[in-house]
Amino acid sequence: MIPNRFRRRLALGAALWVAAAATHAQSRAACPTLLNHRAPRLQDEAVQDLCQYAGQVLLVVNTASFCGFTPQYEAMEALFGRYAQRGFQVLGFPSNDFRQESSDRQKIAELCFNTYGVKFPMFTPIQVRGAKAHPLYQELARAGGEPPRWNFHKYLVDRRGRVVASYPSDVSPLDPRVTARIELLLAEK
């Protein structure tokens, strides 16, 4: 027979677990379809639930270490630094779809974090085009009207998880067309 004091603790623990499960289920239900995916972080491969970015304005970018556009990491970091406190995130997804990314996750991380001082979230390499594209990129391509044509293609996502703009590689993250649109999206609540 279980003593009453332990029964109360078990009942309290069970009630807390049920409440936590309900909260998690509600947050998953509130997660936009676009973000209802998971991806491992670049630095440690800890799997991240992309729903954690729901309610924020996002710039999602497929990156590569050996591309002529690789210096855009600096602009992406500047953009992140400028708007992060207002509910903005840059999400970087390395990809070797265009044969310009290292197969060594550690080398990619070193380039991002040590060379360019990236502080925004970076994820492990994924495919961004075709039938084997990561589900996030399948959604981005569908909603944005096109898959990435090259490295550093940018998708701008509003707070409700909708793709509102797609920018090709040669458009800098600091281009006034991009920053003006981000300002408008951040002003919306």
Tab-separated table of N, CA and C in Angstrom, residues 59-171:
chain	number	residue	atom	x	y	z
A	59	LEU	N	14.249	35.313	-41.550
A	59	LEU	CA	14.926	35.272	-42.840
A	59	LEU	C	15.614	33.916	-42.879
A	60	VAL	N	15.141	33.033	-43.750
A	60	VAL	CA	15.672	31.671	-43.857
A	60	VAL	C	16.575	31.630	-45.080
A	61	VAL	N	17.829	31.202	-44.862
A	61	VAL	CA	18.842	31.284	-45.913
A	61	VAL	C	19.584	29.962	-46.043
A	62	ASN	N	19.728	29.469	-47.286
A	62	ASN	CA	20.591	28.307	-47.520
A	62	ASN	C	22.002	28.842	-47.787
A	63	THR	N	22.959	28.316	-47.053
A	63	THR	CA	24.310	28.861	-47.075
A	63	THR	C	25.316	27.855	-47.621
A	64	ALA	N	26.524	28.351	-47.898
A	64	ALA	CA	27.619	27.494	-48.351
A	64	ALA	C	28.942	28.192	-48.027
A	65	SER	N	29.946	27.412	-47.692
A	65	SER	CA	31.234	27.950	-47.260
A	65	SER	C	32.118	28.433	-48.394
A	66	PHE	N	31.978	27.852	-49.574
A	66	PHE	CA	32.900	28.140	-50.671
A	66	PHE	C	32.196	28.796	-51.851
A	67	CYS	N	31.375	29.778	-51.568
A	67	CYS	CA	30.558	30.448	-52.576
A	67	CYS	C	30.993	31.915	-52.642
A	68	GLY	N	30.834	32.523	-53.778
A	68	GLY	CA	31.122	33.946	-53.903
A	68	GLY	C	30.243	34.804	-53.012
A	69	PHE	N	29.102	34.264	-52.586
A	69	PHE	CA	28.189	34.999	-51.716
A	69	PHE	C	28.428	34.722	-50.226
A	70	THR	N	29.414	33.891	-49.895
A	70	THR	CA	29.687	33.542	-48.497
A	70	THR	C	29.895	34.771	-47.607
A	71	PRO	N	30.515	35.858	-48.094
A	71	PRO	CA	30.636	37.047	-47.235
A	71	PRO	C	29.297	37.631	-46.774
A	72	GLN	N	28.177	37.164	-47.353
A	72	GLN	CA	26.872	37.627	-46.874
A	72	GLN	C	26.618	37.214	-45.426
A	73	TYR	N	27.410	36.283	-44.893
A	73	TYR	CA	27.289	35.957	-43.469
A	73	TYR	C	27.407	37.226	-42.629
A	74	GLU	N	28.314	38.127	-43.011
A	74	GLU	CA	28.498	39.380	-42.267
A	74	GLU	C	27.221	40.217	-42.296
A	75	ALA	N	26.608	40.333	-43.457
A	75	ALA	CA	25.369	41.100	-43.580
A	75	ALA	C	24.228	40.419	-42.819
A	76	MET	N	24.178	39.095	-42.867
A	76	MET	CA	23.136	38.362	-42.138
A	76	MET	C	23.288	38.594	-40.636
A	77	GLU	N	24.532	38.566	-40.148
A	77	GLU	CA	24.784	38.801	-38.725
A	77	GLU	C	24.438	40.249	-38.350
A	78	ALA	N	24.775	41.202	-39.209
A	78	ALA	CA	24.435	42.608	-38.949
A	78	ALA	C	22.921	42.788	-38.878
A	79	LEU	N	22.209	42.145	-39.783
A	79	LEU	CA	20.752	42.203	-39.802
A	79	LEU	C	20.177	41.594	-38.523
A	80	PHE	N	20.707	40.453	-38.151
A	80	PHE	CA	20.270	39.789	-36.921
A	80	PHE	C	20.514	40.697	-35.712
A	81	GLY	N	21.705	41.285	-35.636
A	81	GLY	CA	22.027	42.176	-34.519
A	81	GLY	C	21.114	43.391	-34.457
A	82	ARG	N	20.733	43.891	-35.614
A	82	ARG	CA	19.895	45.090	-35.690
A	82	ARG	C	18.470	44.821	-35.213
A	83	TYR	N	17.917	43.651	-35.534
A	83	TYR	CA	16.488	43.411	-35.314
A	83	TYR	C	16.140	42.314	-34.302
A	84	ALA	N	17.109	41.605	-33.784
A	84	ALA	CA	16.813	40.456	-32.911
A	84	ALA	C	15.955	40.837	-31.705
A	85	GLN	N	16.212	41.988	-31.119
A	85	GLN	CA	15.463	42.400	-29.926
A	85	GLN	C	14.005	42.733	-30.234
A	86	ARG	N	13.683	42.854	-31.521
A	86	ARG	CA	12.313	43.190	-31.912
A	86	ARG	C	11.538	41.972	-32.413
A	87	GLY	N	12.112	40.770	-32.300
A	87	GLY	CA	11.389	39.564	-32.714
A	87	GLY	C	11.777	39.075	-34.089
A	88	PHE	N	13.048	39.203	-34.432
A	88	PHE	CA	13.553	38.788	-35.740
A	88	PHE	C	14.637	37.732	-35.563
A	89	GLN	N	14.637	36.747	-36.452
A	89	GLN	CA	15.662	35.699	-36.458
A	89	GLN	C	16.136	35.447	-37.881
A	90	VAL	N	17.411	35.165	-38.010
A	90	VAL	CA	17.960	34.618	-39.241
A	90	VAL	C	18.173	33.141	-38.960
A	91	LEU	N	17.764	32.270	-39.859
A	91	LEU	CA	17.992	30.834	-39.728
A	91	LEU	C	18.845	30.399	-40.907
A	92	GLY	N	20.048	29.877	-40.618
A	92	GLY	CA	20.967	29.464	-41.670
A	92	GLY	C	21.001	27.952	-41.830
A	93	PHE	N	20.878	27.508	-43.074
A	93	PHE	CA	20.887	26.084	-43.388
A	93	PHE	C	21.957	25.796	-44.439
A	94	PRO	N	23.142	25.333	-44.018
A	94	PRO	CA	24.160	24.967	-44.997
A	94	PRO	C	23.639	23.863	-45.925
A	95	SER	N	24.077	23.947	-47.168
A	95	SER	CA	23.659	22.943	-48.146
A	95	SER	C	24.756	22.759	-49.183
A	96	ASN	N	24.947	21.523	-49.590
A	96	ASN	CA	25.907	21.223	-50.648
A	96	ASN	C	25.188	20.942	-51.970
A	97	ASP	N	23.957	21.385	-52.090
A	97	ASP	CA	23.202	21.145	-53.321
A	97	ASP	C	23.896	21.741	-54.545
A	98	PHE	N	24.688	22.786	-54.337
A	98	PHE	CA	25.375	23.441	-55.454
A	98	PHE	C	26.885	23.181	-55.410
A	99	ARG	N	27.271	22.153	-54.656
A	99	ARG	CA	28.653	21.677	-54.560
A	99	ARG	C	29.639	22.749	-54.100
A	100	GLN	N	29.214	23.519	-53.089
A	100	GLN	CA	30.086	24.558	-52.548
A	100	GLN	C	30.104	24.557	-51.021
A	101	GLU	N	29.764	23.416	-50.433
A	101	GLU	CA	29.777	23.304	-48.980
A	101	GLU	C	30.647	22.139	-48.561
A	102	SER	N	31.313	22.305	-47.442
A	102	SER	CA	32.156	21.253	-46.887
A	102	SER	C	31.289	20.093	-46.397
A	103	SER	N	31.846	18.901	-46.423
A	103	SER	CA	31.144	17.751	-45.849
A	103	SER	C	31.466	17.616	-44.360
A	104	ASP	N	32.353	18.460	-43.862
A	104	ASP	CA	32.792	18.432	-42.463
A	104	ASP	C	32.026	19.485	-41.661
A	105	ARG	N	31.105	19.037	-40.822
A	105	ARG	CA	30.280	19.930	-40.010
A	105	ARG	C	31.126	20.860	-39.158
A	106	GLN	N	32.232	20.366	-38.615
A	106	GLN	CA	33.107	21.174	-37.762
A	106	GLN	C	33.733	22.326	-38.553
A	107	LYS	N	34.117	22.072	-39.802
A	107	LYS	CA	34.701	23.136	-40.630
A	107	LYS	C	33.658	24.200	-40.962
A	108	ILE	N	32.440	23.763	-41.204
A	108	ILE	CA	31.364	24.722	-41.470
A	108	ILE	C	31.150	25.589	-40.231
A	109	ALA	N	31.085	24.949	-39.063
A	109	ALA	CA	30.878	25.680	-37.807
A	109	ALA	C	32.018	26.660	-37.553
A	110	GLU	N	33.240	26.238	-37.801
A	110	GLU	CA	34.392	27.121	-37.597
A	110	GLU	C	34.286	28.360	-38.487
A	111	LEU	N	33.937	28.158	-39.746
A	111	LEU	CA	33.773	29.286	-40.660
A	111	LEU	C	32.678	30.233	-40.160
A	112	CYS	N	31.535	29.676	-39.800
A	112	CYS	CA	30.404	30.500	-39.371
A	112	CYS	C	30.707	31.257	-38.080
A	113	PHE	N	31.102	30.512	-37.066
A	113	PHE	CA	31.221	31.094	-35.733
A	113	PHE	C	32.540	31.827	-35.507
A	114	ASN	N	33.639	31.291	-36.023
A	114	ASN	CA	34.940	31.919	-35.780
A	114	ASN	C	35.295	32.968	-36.827
A	115	THR	N	35.092	32.658	-38.086
A	115	THR	CA	35.472	33.590	-39.151
A	115	THR	C	34.480	34.747	-39.270
A	116	TYR	N	33.177	34.429	-39.253
A	116	TYR	CA	32.168	35.462	-39.465
A	116	TYR	C	31.443	35.897	-38.195
A	117	GLY	N	31.723	35.283	-37.066
A	117	GLY	CA	31.103	35.694	-35.807
A	117	GLY	C	29.597	35.524	-35.768
A	118	VAL	N	29.100	34.501	-36.438
A	118	VAL	CA	27.657	34.254	-36.505
A	118	VAL	C	27.109	33.922	-35.118
A	119	LYS	N	26.030	34.606	-34.766
A	119	LYS	CA	25.338	34.332	-33.504
A	119	LYS	C	23.912	33.845	-33.741
A	120	PHE	N	23.423	34.004	-34.959
A	120	PHE	CA	22.071	33.535	-35.269
A	120	PHE	C	22.094	32.011	-35.420
A	121	PRO	N	20.950	31.355	-35.327
A	121	PRO	CA	20.897	29.892	-35.393
A	121	PRO	C	21.372	29.339	-36.743
A	122	MET	N	22.278	28.391	-36.659
A	122	MET	CA	22.761	27.648	-37.822
A	122	MET	C	22.449	26.183	-37.584
A	123	PHE	N	22.103	25.489	-38.646
A	123	PHE	CA	21.712	24.093	-38.550
A	123	PHE	C	22.661	23.223	-39.364
A	124	THR	N	22.579	21.923	-39.160
A	124	THR	CA	23.447	21.009	-39.901
A	124	THR	C	23.049	21.020	-41.379
A	125	PRO	N	23.971	20.621	-42.256
A	125	PRO	CA	23.688	20.648	-43.691
A	125	PRO	C	22.463	19.811	-44.071
A	126	ILE	N	21.700	20.377	-44.993
A	126	ILE	CA	20.492	19.719	-45.512
A	126	ILE	C	20.446	19.884	-47.019
A	127	GLN	N	19.533	19.162	-47.637
A	127	GLN	CA	19.240	19.396	-49.044
A	127	GLN	C	18.123	20.431	-49.108
A	128	VAL	N	18.243	21.343	-50.091
A	128	VAL	CA	17.261	22.422	-50.199
A	128	VAL	C	16.481	22.374	-51.506
A	129	ARG	N	16.830	21.439	-52.378
A	129	ARG	CA	16.156	21.323	-53.682
A	129	ARG	C	15.770	19.880	-53.951
A	130	GLY	N	14.764	19.706	-54.756
A	130	GLY	CA	14.403	18.376	-55.232
A	130	GLY	C	13.597	17.553	-54.253
A	131	ALA	N	13.397	16.300	-54.640
A	131	ALA	CA	12.541	15.384	-53.879
A	131	ALA	C	13.102	15.082	-52.489
A	132	LYS	N	14.424	15.171	-52.323
A	132	LYS	CA	15.031	14.871	-51.025
A	132	LYS	C	15.275	16.117	-50.184
A	133	ALA	N	14.713	17.245	-50.595
A	133	ALA	CA	14.866	18.482	-49.825
A	133	ALA	C	14.246	18.310	-48.442
A	134	HIS	N	14.841	18.977	-47.468
A	134	HIS	CA	14.289	18.984	-46.112
A	134	HIS	C	12.843	19.485	-46.201
A	135	PRO	N	11.935	18.932	-45.402
A	135	PRO	CA	10.524	19.361	-45.464
A	135	PRO	C	10.328	20.870	-45.317
A	136	LEU	N	11.161	21.528	-44.506
A	136	LEU	CA	11.060	22.986	-44.396
A	136	LEU	C	11.276	23.629	-45.753
A	137	TYR	N	12.286	23.173	-46.474
A	137	TYR	CA	12.582	23.760	-47.777
A	137	TYR	C	11.558	23.367	-48.841
A	138	GLN	N	10.952	22.224	-48.683
A	138	GLN	CA	9.849	21.887	-49.585
A	138	GLN	C	8.708	22.880	-49.391
A	139	GLU	N	8.405	23.194	-48.120
A	139	GLU	CA	7.352	24.167	-47.806
A	139	GLU	C	7.741	25.564	-48.294
A	140	LEU	N	8.995	25.967	-48.059
A	140	LEU	CA	9.451	27.286	-48.490
A	140	LEU	C	9.335	27.435	-50.006
A	141	ALA	N	9.763	26.417	-50.739
A	141	ALA	CA	9.715	26.466	-52.203
A	141	ALA	C	8.272	26.564	-52.691
A	142	ARG	N	7.397	25.785	-52.067
A	142	ARG	CA	5.987	25.824	-52.460
A	142	ARG	C	5.392	27.195	-52.155
A	143	ALA	N	5.583	27.662	-50.933
A	143	ALA	CA	4.979	28.932	-50.510
A	143	ALA	C	5.647	30.139	-51.169
A	144	GLY	N	6.941	30.041	-51.429
A	144	GLY	CA	7.666	31.156	-52.035
A	144	GLY	C	7.632	31.160	-53.541
A	145	GLY	N	7.105	30.087	-54.127
A	145	GLY	CA	6.969	30.020	-55.570
A	145	GLY	C	8.193	29.523	-56.311
A	146	GLU	N	9.264	29.239	-55.586
A	146	GLU	CA	10.474	28.746	-56.249
A	146	GLU	C	11.437	28.142	-55.238
A	147	PRO	N	12.161	27.096	-55.650
A	147	PRO	CA	13.223	26.577	-54.790
A	147	PRO	C	14.447	27.483	-54.933
A	148	PRO	N	15.399	27.365	-54.043
A	148	PRO	CA	16.629	28.154	-54.206
A	148	PRO	C	17.298	27.823	-55.541
A	149	ARG	N	17.719	28.850	-56.227
A	149	ARG	CA	18.442	28.639	-57.484
A	149	ARG	C	19.942	28.587	-57.257
A	150	TRP	N	20.365	29.041	-56.097
A	150	TRP	CA	21.790	29.046	-55.752
A	150	TRP	C	21.912	29.231	-54.253
A	151	ASN	N	23.131	29.220	-53.761
A	151	ASN	CA	23.390	29.462	-52.340
A	151	ASN	C	22.984	30.890	-51.962
A	152	PHE	N	22.622	31.060	-50.710
A	152	PHE	CA	22.240	32.352	-50.141
A	152	PHE	C	20.950	32.913	-50.745
A	153	HIS	N	20.053	31.987	-51.117
A	153	HIS	CA	18.694	32.379	-51.471
A	153	HIS	C	17.980	32.656	-50.146
A	154	LYS	N	17.163	33.698	-50.119
A	154	LYS	CA	16.550	34.134	-48.869
A	154	LYS	C	15.026	34.106	-48.964
A	155	TYR	N	14.411	33.545	-47.929
A	155	TYR	CA	12.953	33.575	-47.804
A	155	TYR	C	12.626	34.412	-46.571
A	156	LEU	N	11.744	35.381	-46.740
A	156	LEU	CA	11.290	36.199	-45.626
A	156	LEU	C	9.926	35.679	-45.182
A	157	VAL	N	9.816	35.399	-43.887
A	157	VAL	CA	8.623	34.772	-43.313
A	157	VAL	C	8.040	35.707	-42.260
A	158	ASP	N	6.731	35.931	-42.309
A	158	ASP	CA	6.096	36.825	-41.336
A	158	ASP	C	5.827	36.107	-40.018
A	159	ARG	N	5.296	36.847	-39.064
A	159	ARG	CA	5.060	36.310	-37.714
A	159	ARG	C	4.057	35.150	-37.700
A	160	ARG	N	3.219	35.047	-38.734
A	160	ARG	CA	2.229	33.961	-38.800
A	160	ARG	C	2.758	32.744	-39.553
A	161	GLY	N	4.027	32.794	-39.929
A	161	GLY	CA	4.627	31.645	-40.600
A	161	GLY	C	4.340	31.584	-42.081
A	162	ARG	N	4.093	32.726	-42.707
A	162	ARG	CA	3.820	32.774	-44.137
A	162	ARG	C	5.018	33.378	-44.874
A	163	VAL	N	5.403	32.768	-45.976
A	163	VAL	CA	6.461	33.324	-46.807
A	163	VAL	C	5.884	34.556	-47.502
A	164	VAL	N	6.526	35.711	-47.288
A	164	VAL	CA	6.021	36.952	-47.872
A	164	VAL	C	6.937	37.493	-48.962
A	165	ALA	N	8.160	36.976	-49.036
A	165	ALA	CA	9.096	37.419	-50.079
A	165	ALA	C	10.186	36.376	-50.242
A	166	SER	N	10.758	36.367	-51.427
A	166	SER	CA	11.858	35.473	-51.759
A	166	SER	C	12.891	36.315	-52.504
A	167	TYR	N	14.143	36.250	-52.063
A	167	TYR	CA	15.195	37.072	-52.654
A	167	TYR	C	16.306	36.178	-53.186
A	168	PRO	N	16.768	36.436	-54.403
A	168	PRO	CA	17.859	35.630	-54.960
A	168	PRO	C	19.186	35.933	-54.273
A	169	SER	N	20.157	35.129	-54.587
A	169	SER	CA	21.477	35.199	-53.964
A	169	SER	C	22.127	36.564	-54.056
A	170	ASP	N	21.958	37.242	-55.171
A	170	ASP	CA	22.668	38.502	-55.365
A	170	ASP	C	22.035	39.685	-54.628
A	171	VAL	N	20.935	39.475	-53.935
A	171	VAL	CA	20.331	40.524	-53.112
A	171	VAL	C	20.905	40.387	-51.702
